[in-house]
Amino acid sequence: MSKPLVSIIMGSQSDLKIMREAAEFLEELGIAFELTVVSAHRTPERMVAYASSARSRGLKVIVAGAGGAAHLPGMVASFTSLPVIGVPIKSSNSIDGWDSMLSILQMPAGVPVATVALNGAKNAGILAAQILGTSHKSIAKKLDRYKVQLRKKVEESFNLLEKKGWKEIQ
Ligand code: RP5
């Protein structure tokens, strides 16, 4: 198994139901990643050690998901200059998801977190791959193929719709 290039971390195991979509995309593209739980509030020392050592361990990008008072992505970004992609999660301690969203999005100047949509772990995985694609030709090629698939799917859909008419399609 090759060395992980992407880190997928989350504040709690309860976030895995969302975060697994990032893992699934990276697996589909054959990109090596590690996945674990790092809690900003419950294991702060682990979070500091994890974020501070991420670059020297060979990681290139960190995908961090959390819900509620979602401090993990921002705090991890404060301990590393690797790109951090934040995934706001609507979790059991969220009011409506906006709490997670704003906790991750509204970072002060100097400490950016690239924030995806609420529960947008798949896009976080794609964005992580795109960041790697800037320096790995084989990953860029796979992403290009993925985009072609997306286009073809929509083409199939409008062709069918236009051919059969909207009343025949669910
Ligand atoms: C956050 O609190 C976690 O990221 C999770 O989304 C939320 C709830 O955690 P559990 O109480 O389910 O462990 O820190």
Short mmCIF file of N, CA and C and ligand atoms in Angstrom, two decimals:
data_model
loop_
_atom_site.label_atom_id
_atom_site.label_comp_id
_atom_site.label_asym_id
_atom_site.label_seq_id
_atom_site.Cartn_x
_atom_site.Cartn_y
_atom_site.Cartn_z
N MET A 1 0.86 -1.21 0.00
CA MET A 1 0.00 0.00 0.00
C MET A 1 0.89 1.25 0.00
N SER A 2 0.59 2.20 -0.91
CA SER A 2 1.43 3.39 -0.96
C SER A 2 1.10 4.35 0.20
N LYS A 3 2.03 5.27 0.43
CA LYS A 3 1.88 6.20 1.56
C LYS A 3 0.69 7.12 1.35
N PRO A 4 -0.10 7.35 2.39
CA PRO A 4 -1.28 8.22 2.22
C PRO A 4 -0.90 9.66 1.83
N LEU A 5 -1.62 10.18 0.86
CA LEU A 5 -1.42 11.57 0.43
C LEU A 5 -2.49 12.48 1.03
N VAL A 6 -3.64 11.87 1.33
CA VAL A 6 -4.77 12.64 1.87
C VAL A 6 -5.09 12.15 3.27
N SER A 7 -5.39 13.10 4.14
CA SER A 7 -5.88 12.75 5.47
C SER A 7 -7.36 13.08 5.52
N ILE A 8 -8.14 12.12 5.98
CA ILE A 8 -9.56 12.41 6.24
C ILE A 8 -9.75 12.26 7.75
N ILE A 9 -10.08 13.37 8.39
CA ILE A 9 -10.31 13.31 9.84
C ILE A 9 -11.69 13.87 10.17
N MET A 10 -12.18 13.44 11.32
CA MET A 10 -13.53 13.90 11.72
C MET A 10 -13.58 13.97 13.24
N GLY A 11 -14.48 14.82 13.73
CA GLY A 11 -14.55 15.06 15.16
C GLY A 11 -15.08 13.88 15.97
N SER A 12 -15.84 13.02 15.32
CA SER A 12 -16.45 11.90 16.04
C SER A 12 -16.75 10.78 15.04
N GLN A 13 -16.82 9.57 15.57
CA GLN A 13 -17.18 8.45 14.69
C GLN A 13 -18.57 8.66 14.09
N SER A 14 -19.40 9.44 14.80
CA SER A 14 -20.75 9.67 14.29
C SER A 14 -20.73 10.47 12.98
N ASP A 15 -19.59 11.10 12.67
CA ASP A 15 -19.46 11.85 11.41
C ASP A 15 -19.16 10.93 10.22
N LEU A 16 -18.82 9.67 10.51
CA LEU A 16 -18.36 8.77 9.43
C LEU A 16 -19.43 8.54 8.36
N LYS A 17 -20.69 8.55 8.77
CA LYS A 17 -21.76 8.30 7.78
C LYS A 17 -21.71 9.35 6.66
N ILE A 18 -21.27 10.54 6.98
CA ILE A 18 -21.09 11.58 5.96
C ILE A 18 -19.70 11.49 5.34
N MET A 19 -18.68 11.39 6.18
CA MET A 19 -17.29 11.49 5.71
C MET A 19 -16.87 10.33 4.82
N ARG A 20 -17.61 9.21 4.92
CA ARG A 20 -17.21 8.06 4.11
C ARG A 20 -17.31 8.36 2.60
N GLU A 21 -18.12 9.36 2.25
CA GLU A 21 -18.25 9.71 0.82
C GLU A 21 -16.94 10.27 0.26
N ALA A 22 -16.17 10.95 1.10
CA ALA A 22 -14.84 11.44 0.65
C ALA A 22 -13.92 10.24 0.45
N ALA A 23 -13.96 9.31 1.40
CA ALA A 23 -13.12 8.11 1.32
C ALA A 23 -13.47 7.29 0.08
N GLU A 24 -14.76 7.15 -0.16
CA GLU A 24 -15.20 6.33 -1.31
C GLU A 24 -14.71 6.92 -2.63
N PHE A 25 -14.75 8.26 -2.73
CA PHE A 25 -14.29 8.88 -3.98
C PHE A 25 -12.78 8.66 -4.17
N LEU A 26 -12.03 8.86 -3.10
CA LEU A 26 -10.57 8.69 -3.21
C LEU A 26 -10.23 7.24 -3.54
N GLU A 27 -10.98 6.32 -2.93
CA GLU A 27 -10.75 4.89 -3.20
C GLU A 27 -11.03 4.58 -4.68
N GLU A 28 -12.11 5.16 -5.17
CA GLU A 28 -12.49 4.98 -6.59
C GLU A 28 -11.35 5.42 -7.53
N LEU A 29 -10.67 6.50 -7.12
CA LEU A 29 -9.59 7.02 -7.97
C LEU A 29 -8.23 6.38 -7.65
N GLY A 30 -8.21 5.50 -6.66
CA GLY A 30 -6.95 4.83 -6.30
C GLY A 30 -5.96 5.76 -5.62
N ILE A 31 -6.48 6.74 -4.87
CA ILE A 31 -5.60 7.67 -4.15
C ILE A 31 -5.47 7.21 -2.70
N ALA A 32 -4.24 7.05 -2.23
CA ALA A 32 -4.02 6.55 -0.87
C ALA A 32 -4.38 7.62 0.16
N PHE A 33 -5.13 7.21 1.16
CA PHE A 33 -5.53 8.16 2.21
C PHE A 33 -5.53 7.45 3.56
N GLU A 34 -5.49 8.25 4.62
CA GLU A 34 -5.71 7.69 5.96
C GLU A 34 -6.97 8.33 6.51
N LEU A 35 -7.66 7.62 7.37
CA LEU A 35 -8.93 8.12 7.90
C LEU A 35 -8.98 7.82 9.40
N THR A 36 -9.26 8.86 10.19
CA THR A 36 -9.34 8.62 11.63
C THR A 36 -10.17 9.70 12.32
N VAL A 37 -10.37 9.51 13.62
CA VAL A 37 -11.11 10.48 14.44
C VAL A 37 -10.10 11.32 15.21
N VAL A 38 -10.26 12.64 15.10
CA VAL A 38 -9.44 13.58 15.87
C VAL A 38 -10.41 14.64 16.38
N SER A 39 -10.57 14.73 17.69
CA SER A 39 -11.55 15.69 18.20
C SER A 39 -10.85 16.93 18.76
N ALA A 40 -11.26 18.10 18.24
CA ALA A 40 -10.66 19.35 18.71
C ALA A 40 -10.95 19.59 20.19
N HIS A 41 -12.13 19.18 20.62
CA HIS A 41 -12.53 19.48 22.01
C HIS A 41 -12.21 18.35 22.97
N ARG A 42 -12.32 17.09 22.48
CA ARG A 42 -12.16 15.96 23.39
C ARG A 42 -10.74 15.40 23.40
N THR A 43 -10.00 15.62 22.31
CA THR A 43 -8.59 15.17 22.26
C THR A 43 -7.73 16.30 21.69
N PRO A 44 -7.69 17.45 22.39
CA PRO A 44 -6.97 18.59 21.81
C PRO A 44 -5.48 18.33 21.58
N GLU A 45 -4.84 17.57 22.49
CA GLU A 45 -3.39 17.31 22.32
C GLU A 45 -3.16 16.45 21.07
N ARG A 46 -4.05 15.47 20.87
CA ARG A 46 -3.92 14.62 19.67
C ARG A 46 -4.09 15.47 18.41
N MET A 47 -5.02 16.41 18.46
CA MET A 47 -5.24 17.27 17.30
C MET A 47 -3.98 18.08 16.97
N VAL A 48 -3.34 18.64 18.00
CA VAL A 48 -2.13 19.44 17.76
C VAL A 48 -1.03 18.55 17.19
N ALA A 49 -0.83 17.38 17.79
CA ALA A 49 0.22 16.46 17.32
C ALA A 49 -0.08 16.02 15.89
N TYR A 50 -1.33 15.71 15.61
CA TYR A 50 -1.72 15.22 14.28
C TYR A 50 -1.47 16.30 13.22
N ALA A 51 -1.97 17.51 13.49
CA ALA A 51 -1.85 18.59 12.50
C ALA A 51 -0.40 19.01 12.32
N SER A 52 0.35 19.08 13.42
CA SER A 52 1.74 19.55 13.34
C SER A 52 2.63 18.57 12.58
N SER A 53 2.30 17.28 12.63
CA SER A 53 3.17 16.29 12.00
C SER A 53 2.68 15.88 10.60
N ALA A 54 1.54 16.43 10.18
CA ALA A 54 0.92 15.96 8.92
C ALA A 54 1.85 16.12 7.73
N ARG A 55 2.46 17.28 7.58
CA ARG A 55 3.32 17.51 6.41
C ARG A 55 4.54 16.59 6.43
N SER A 56 5.17 16.47 7.59
CA SER A 56 6.40 15.64 7.65
C SER A 56 6.08 14.16 7.45
N ARG A 57 4.83 13.78 7.64
CA ARG A 57 4.45 12.38 7.40
C ARG A 57 4.09 12.13 5.93
N GLY A 58 4.19 13.18 5.11
CA GLY A 58 4.00 13.00 3.67
C GLY A 58 2.61 13.33 3.17
N LEU A 59 1.73 13.76 4.06
CA LEU A 59 0.38 14.12 3.62
C LEU A 59 0.42 15.42 2.82
N LYS A 60 -0.49 15.56 1.87
CA LYS A 60 -0.50 16.75 1.00
C LYS A 60 -1.74 17.61 1.21
N VAL A 61 -2.80 17.01 1.71
CA VAL A 61 -4.04 17.76 1.90
C VAL A 61 -4.87 17.08 3.00
N ILE A 62 -5.54 17.92 3.78
CA ILE A 62 -6.34 17.39 4.89
C ILE A 62 -7.82 17.72 4.65
N VAL A 63 -8.65 16.71 4.76
CA VAL A 63 -10.11 16.90 4.71
C VAL A 63 -10.60 16.70 6.15
N ALA A 64 -11.21 17.74 6.71
CA ALA A 64 -11.62 17.66 8.11
C ALA A 64 -13.12 17.95 8.23
N GLY A 65 -13.85 17.02 8.82
CA GLY A 65 -15.29 17.20 8.99
C GLY A 65 -15.66 17.30 10.45
N ALA A 66 -16.63 18.16 10.74
CA ALA A 66 -17.11 18.28 12.12
C ALA A 66 -18.49 18.92 12.12
N GLY A 67 -19.21 18.70 13.23
CA GLY A 67 -20.55 19.26 13.33
C GLY A 67 -20.71 20.11 14.58
N GLY A 68 -21.78 20.89 14.63
CA GLY A 68 -22.06 21.73 15.80
C GLY A 68 -21.02 22.85 15.92
N ALA A 69 -20.42 22.94 17.10
CA ALA A 69 -19.32 23.90 17.32
C ALA A 69 -18.08 23.31 16.64
N ALA A 70 -18.06 23.44 15.33
CA ALA A 70 -17.13 22.64 14.50
C ALA A 70 -15.77 23.33 14.39
N HIS A 71 -14.94 23.14 15.41
CA HIS A 71 -13.65 23.83 15.45
C HIS A 71 -12.50 23.05 14.81
N LEU A 72 -12.73 21.76 14.52
CA LEU A 72 -11.61 20.93 14.05
C LEU A 72 -10.92 21.46 12.78
N PRO A 73 -11.65 21.75 11.69
CA PRO A 73 -10.95 22.19 10.48
C PRO A 73 -10.12 23.46 10.71
N GLY A 74 -10.71 24.44 11.36
CA GLY A 74 -10.00 25.71 11.59
C GLY A 74 -8.80 25.54 12.50
N MET A 75 -8.93 24.75 13.54
CA MET A 75 -7.81 24.57 14.46
C MET A 75 -6.69 23.77 13.80
N VAL A 76 -7.07 22.77 13.00
CA VAL A 76 -6.04 22.00 12.27
C VAL A 76 -5.31 22.94 11.31
N ALA A 77 -6.07 23.81 10.63
CA ALA A 77 -5.45 24.76 9.69
C ALA A 77 -4.49 25.71 10.40
N SER A 78 -4.71 25.93 11.68
CA SER A 78 -3.82 26.85 12.40
C SER A 78 -2.49 26.19 12.78
N PHE A 79 -2.42 24.87 12.65
CA PHE A 79 -1.18 24.16 13.01
C PHE A 79 -0.44 23.59 11.81
N THR A 80 -0.93 23.86 10.60
CA THR A 80 -0.26 23.34 9.40
C THR A 80 -0.45 24.29 8.23
N SER A 81 0.50 24.28 7.30
CA SER A 81 0.31 25.07 6.08
C SER A 81 -0.16 24.19 4.92
N LEU A 82 -0.51 22.94 5.20
CA LEU A 82 -1.16 22.11 4.18
C LEU A 82 -2.55 22.68 3.90
N PRO A 83 -3.07 22.49 2.67
CA PRO A 83 -4.45 22.92 2.44
C PRO A 83 -5.43 22.09 3.27
N VAL A 84 -6.37 22.78 3.89
CA VAL A 84 -7.39 22.10 4.70
C VAL A 84 -8.76 22.34 4.07
N ILE A 85 -9.47 21.25 3.81
CA ILE A 85 -10.83 21.34 3.27
C ILE A 85 -11.78 20.99 4.41
N GLY A 86 -12.69 21.89 4.71
CA GLY A 86 -13.61 21.67 5.83
C GLY A 86 -14.96 21.17 5.36
N VAL A 87 -15.47 20.17 6.06
CA VAL A 87 -16.80 19.63 5.75
C VAL A 87 -17.72 19.90 6.93
N PRO A 88 -18.64 20.85 6.79
CA PRO A 88 -19.61 21.09 7.86
C PRO A 88 -20.63 19.95 7.88
N ILE A 89 -20.87 19.42 9.07
CA ILE A 89 -21.78 18.28 9.17
C ILE A 89 -22.98 18.65 10.04
N LYS A 90 -24.14 18.27 9.57
CA LYS A 90 -25.33 18.46 10.41
C LYS A 90 -25.39 17.27 11.34
N SER A 91 -25.00 17.48 12.59
CA SER A 91 -24.87 16.35 13.53
C SER A 91 -25.90 16.47 14.66
N SER A 92 -25.81 15.54 15.60
CA SER A 92 -26.81 15.50 16.68
C SER A 92 -26.79 16.77 17.53
N ASN A 93 -25.65 17.44 17.60
CA ASN A 93 -25.58 18.67 18.40
C ASN A 93 -25.68 19.93 17.54
N SER A 94 -26.10 19.77 16.28
CA SER A 94 -26.33 20.94 15.43
C SER A 94 -27.73 21.49 15.68
N ILE A 95 -27.86 22.81 15.57
CA ILE A 95 -29.20 23.39 15.65
C ILE A 95 -29.90 23.09 14.32
N ASP A 96 -29.27 23.55 13.23
CA ASP A 96 -29.87 23.30 11.91
C ASP A 96 -28.80 23.08 10.84
N GLY A 97 -27.55 23.05 11.24
CA GLY A 97 -26.47 22.88 10.26
C GLY A 97 -25.74 24.18 9.98
N TRP A 98 -26.46 25.30 10.16
CA TRP A 98 -25.79 26.60 9.94
C TRP A 98 -24.68 26.81 10.97
N ASP A 99 -24.87 26.25 12.17
CA ASP A 99 -23.84 26.39 13.20
C ASP A 99 -22.53 25.76 12.74
N SER A 100 -22.63 24.53 12.20
CA SER A 100 -21.43 23.83 11.71
C SER A 100 -20.83 24.62 10.53
N MET A 101 -21.72 25.05 9.65
CA MET A 101 -21.31 25.75 8.43
C MET A 101 -20.49 27.01 8.78
N LEU A 102 -21.08 27.83 9.62
CA LEU A 102 -20.43 29.11 9.93
C LEU A 102 -19.17 28.93 10.76
N SER A 103 -19.16 27.91 11.64
CA SER A 103 -17.96 27.66 12.45
C SER A 103 -16.77 27.34 11.57
N ILE A 104 -17.02 26.70 10.42
CA ILE A 104 -15.93 26.29 9.54
C ILE A 104 -15.62 27.37 8.50
N LEU A 105 -16.67 28.03 8.06
CA LEU A 105 -16.53 29.01 6.95
C LEU A 105 -15.88 30.32 7.37
N GLN A 106 -16.26 30.83 8.51
CA GLN A 106 -15.90 32.22 8.86
C GLN A 106 -14.53 32.33 9.51
N MET A 107 -13.51 31.85 8.81
CA MET A 107 -12.16 31.87 9.36
C MET A 107 -11.54 33.27 9.25
N PRO A 108 -10.68 33.63 10.20
CA PRO A 108 -10.01 34.94 10.10
C PRO A 108 -8.96 34.93 9.00
N ALA A 109 -8.63 36.11 8.48
CA ALA A 109 -7.61 36.24 7.43
C ALA A 109 -6.31 35.62 7.92
N GLY A 110 -5.70 34.85 7.05
CA GLY A 110 -4.42 34.21 7.39
C GLY A 110 -4.54 32.71 7.63
N VAL A 111 -5.76 32.27 7.96
CA VAL A 111 -5.96 30.84 8.26
C VAL A 111 -7.16 30.31 7.45
N PRO A 112 -6.96 30.11 6.14
CA PRO A 112 -8.11 29.68 5.33
C PRO A 112 -8.48 28.22 5.51
N VAL A 113 -9.77 27.97 5.40
CA VAL A 113 -10.28 26.59 5.30
C VAL A 113 -11.21 26.59 4.09
N ALA A 114 -10.92 25.74 3.11
CA ALA A 114 -11.77 25.65 1.91
C ALA A 114 -13.02 24.87 2.31
N THR A 115 -14.12 25.59 2.46
CA THR A 115 -15.33 24.97 3.03
C THR A 115 -16.29 24.51 1.93
N VAL A 116 -16.68 23.25 2.00
CA VAL A 116 -17.66 22.73 1.04
C VAL A 116 -19.07 22.84 1.65
N ALA A 117 -20.06 22.41 0.89
CA ALA A 117 -21.45 22.51 1.35
C ALA A 117 -21.71 21.65 2.59
N LEU A 118 -22.82 21.91 3.24
CA LEU A 118 -23.23 21.10 4.39
C LEU A 118 -23.31 19.63 3.97
N ASN A 119 -22.63 18.78 4.71
CA ASN A 119 -22.56 17.34 4.41
C ASN A 119 -21.91 17.04 3.05
N GLY A 120 -21.12 17.98 2.56
CA GLY A 120 -20.56 17.86 1.20
C GLY A 120 -19.24 17.09 1.14
N ALA A 121 -19.19 15.95 1.81
CA ALA A 121 -17.93 15.20 1.88
C ALA A 121 -17.45 14.70 0.52
N LYS A 122 -18.38 14.39 -0.37
CA LYS A 122 -17.95 13.90 -1.69
C LYS A 122 -17.16 14.99 -2.41
N ASN A 123 -17.69 16.21 -2.40
CA ASN A 123 -16.97 17.31 -3.04
C ASN A 123 -15.63 17.55 -2.36
N ALA A 124 -15.55 17.33 -1.06
CA ALA A 124 -14.27 17.50 -0.37
C ALA A 124 -13.26 16.48 -0.91
N GLY A 125 -13.70 15.25 -1.13
CA GLY A 125 -12.82 14.23 -1.70
C GLY A 125 -12.38 14.60 -3.11
N ILE A 126 -13.34 15.13 -3.88
CA ILE A 126 -13.01 15.53 -5.26
C ILE A 126 -12.02 16.69 -5.25
N LEU A 127 -12.27 17.66 -4.38
CA LEU A 127 -11.36 18.82 -4.31
C LEU A 127 -9.96 18.39 -3.87
N ALA A 128 -9.89 17.47 -2.92
CA ALA A 128 -8.58 16.95 -2.47
C ALA A 128 -7.86 16.32 -3.66
N ALA A 129 -8.58 15.55 -4.45
CA ALA A 129 -7.98 14.91 -5.63
C ALA A 129 -7.54 15.98 -6.64
N GLN A 130 -8.33 17.02 -6.78
CA GLN A 130 -7.98 18.08 -7.73
C GLN A 130 -6.71 18.82 -7.29
N ILE A 131 -6.56 19.00 -5.99
CA ILE A 131 -5.33 19.63 -5.47
C ILE A 131 -4.14 18.74 -5.81
N LEU A 132 -4.29 17.44 -5.60
CA LEU A 132 -3.20 16.50 -5.94
C LEU A 132 -2.97 16.46 -7.45
N GLY A 133 -4.05 16.66 -8.20
CA GLY A 133 -3.97 16.61 -9.66
C GLY A 133 -3.09 17.72 -10.24
N THR A 134 -2.85 18.78 -9.48
CA THR A 134 -1.96 19.85 -9.98
C THR A 134 -0.52 19.37 -10.09
N SER A 135 -0.17 18.33 -9.35
CA SER A 135 1.21 17.84 -9.42
C SER A 135 1.31 16.34 -9.77
N HIS A 136 0.15 15.66 -9.91
CA HIS A 136 0.16 14.23 -10.28
C HIS A 136 -0.66 14.07 -11.56
N LYS A 137 0.05 13.88 -12.67
CA LYS A 137 -0.63 13.78 -13.97
C LYS A 137 -1.67 12.66 -14.00
N SER A 138 -1.34 11.52 -13.39
CA SER A 138 -2.25 10.36 -13.47
C SER A 138 -3.57 10.67 -12.74
N ILE A 139 -3.49 11.43 -11.66
CA ILE A 139 -4.71 11.80 -10.93
C ILE A 139 -5.52 12.79 -11.78
N ALA A 140 -4.83 13.75 -12.39
CA ALA A 140 -5.52 14.74 -13.24
C ALA A 140 -6.27 14.03 -14.37
N LYS A 141 -5.63 13.00 -14.94
CA LYS A 141 -6.27 12.26 -16.04
C LYS A 141 -7.54 11.58 -15.55
N LYS A 142 -7.46 10.96 -14.37
CA LYS A 142 -8.65 10.28 -13.82
C LYS A 142 -9.77 11.29 -13.55
N LEU A 143 -9.39 12.48 -13.07
CA LEU A 143 -10.41 13.50 -12.81
C LEU A 143 -11.04 13.98 -14.12
N ASP A 144 -10.24 14.08 -15.16
CA ASP A 144 -10.80 14.47 -16.46
C ASP A 144 -11.82 13.43 -16.92
N ARG A 145 -11.47 12.15 -16.71
CA ARG A 145 -12.40 11.08 -17.12
C ARG A 145 -13.69 11.16 -16.28
N TYR A 146 -13.53 11.48 -15.01
CA TYR A 146 -14.70 11.62 -14.12
C TYR A 146 -15.63 12.72 -14.63
N LYS A 147 -15.03 13.84 -15.05
CA LYS A 147 -15.84 14.97 -15.56
C LYS A 147 -16.58 14.57 -16.85
N VAL A 148 -15.92 13.78 -17.67
CA VAL A 148 -16.57 13.32 -18.91
C VAL A 148 -17.79 12.47 -18.55
N GLN A 149 -17.60 11.59 -17.55
CA GLN A 149 -18.74 10.75 -17.10
C GLN A 149 -19.91 11.61 -16.63
N LEU A 150 -19.59 12.67 -15.87
CA LEU A 150 -20.65 13.56 -15.37
C LEU A 150 -21.42 14.17 -16.55
N ARG A 151 -20.65 14.62 -17.54
CA ARG A 151 -21.28 15.25 -18.71
C ARG A 151 -22.17 14.25 -19.44
N LYS A 152 -21.62 13.02 -19.61
CA LYS A 152 -22.38 12.00 -20.36
C LYS A 152 -23.69 11.67 -19.67
N LYS A 153 -23.66 11.62 -18.35
CA LYS A 153 -24.86 11.29 -17.59
C LYS A 153 -25.96 12.34 -17.83
N VAL A 154 -25.55 13.59 -17.83
CA VAL A 154 -26.54 14.66 -18.08
C VAL A 154 -27.02 14.60 -19.53
N GLU A 155 -26.10 14.30 -20.44
CA GLU A 155 -26.50 14.20 -21.86
C GLU A 155 -27.54 13.09 -22.04
N GLU A 156 -27.28 11.93 -21.41
CA GLU A 156 -28.24 10.82 -21.49
C GLU A 156 -29.59 11.27 -20.97
N SER A 157 -29.55 12.02 -19.86
CA SER A 157 -30.78 12.44 -19.22
C SER A 157 -31.57 13.42 -20.10
N PHE A 158 -30.89 14.42 -20.70
CA PHE A 158 -31.70 15.34 -21.52
C PHE A 158 -32.12 14.72 -22.85
N ASN A 159 -31.30 13.78 -23.34
CA ASN A 159 -31.70 13.10 -24.58
C ASN A 159 -32.98 12.29 -24.36
N LEU A 160 -33.01 11.56 -23.23
CA LEU A 160 -34.16 10.73 -22.89
C LEU A 160 -35.41 11.60 -22.68
N LEU A 161 -35.20 12.68 -21.92
CA LEU A 161 -36.30 13.59 -21.61
C LEU A 161 -36.88 14.21 -22.88
N GLU A 162 -35.99 14.63 -23.77
CA GLU A 162 -36.46 15.27 -25.00
C GLU A 162 -37.13 14.27 -25.94
N LYS A 163 -36.62 13.00 -25.90
CA LYS A 163 -37.17 11.98 -26.79
C LYS A 163 -38.54 11.50 -26.30
N LYS A 164 -38.61 11.19 -24.99
CA LYS A 164 -39.84 10.58 -24.45
C LYS A 164 -40.88 11.60 -24.00
N GLY A 165 -40.41 12.79 -23.63
CA GLY A 165 -41.34 13.80 -23.08
C GLY A 165 -41.40 13.68 -21.56
N TRP A 166 -41.64 14.77 -20.91
CA TRP A 166 -41.54 14.82 -19.45
C TRP A 166 -42.56 13.95 -18.73
N LYS A 167 -43.72 13.66 -19.35
CA LYS A 167 -44.78 12.89 -18.68
C LYS A 167 -44.37 11.43 -18.49
N GLU A 168 -43.46 10.96 -19.34
CA GLU A 168 -43.04 9.54 -19.30
C GLU A 168 -41.89 9.31 -18.33
N ILE A 169 -41.30 10.37 -17.83
CA ILE A 169 -40.08 10.25 -17.01
C ILE A 169 -40.37 10.62 -15.55
N GLN A 170 -39.89 9.79 -14.65
CA GLN A 170 -40.08 10.10 -13.21
C GLN A 170 -38.96 10.98 -12.70
C1 RP5 B 1 -18.58 17.26 16.89
O1 RP5 B 1 -19.68 16.95 17.66
C2 RP5 B 1 -18.38 16.06 16.02
O2 RP5 B 1 -17.70 16.42 14.85
C3 RP5 B 1 -19.75 15.58 15.75
O3 RP5 B 1 -20.27 16.09 14.53
C4 RP5 B 1 -20.56 16.16 16.89
C5 RP5 B 1 -21.26 15.11 17.74
O4 RP5 B 1 -20.33 14.21 18.26
P1 RP5 B 1 -20.83 12.92 19.06
O5 RP5 B 1 -21.50 13.43 20.29
O6 RP5 B 1 -21.74 12.17 18.15
O7 RP5 B 1 -19.57 12.13 19.37
O8 RP5 B 1 -17.47 17.53 17.66
#
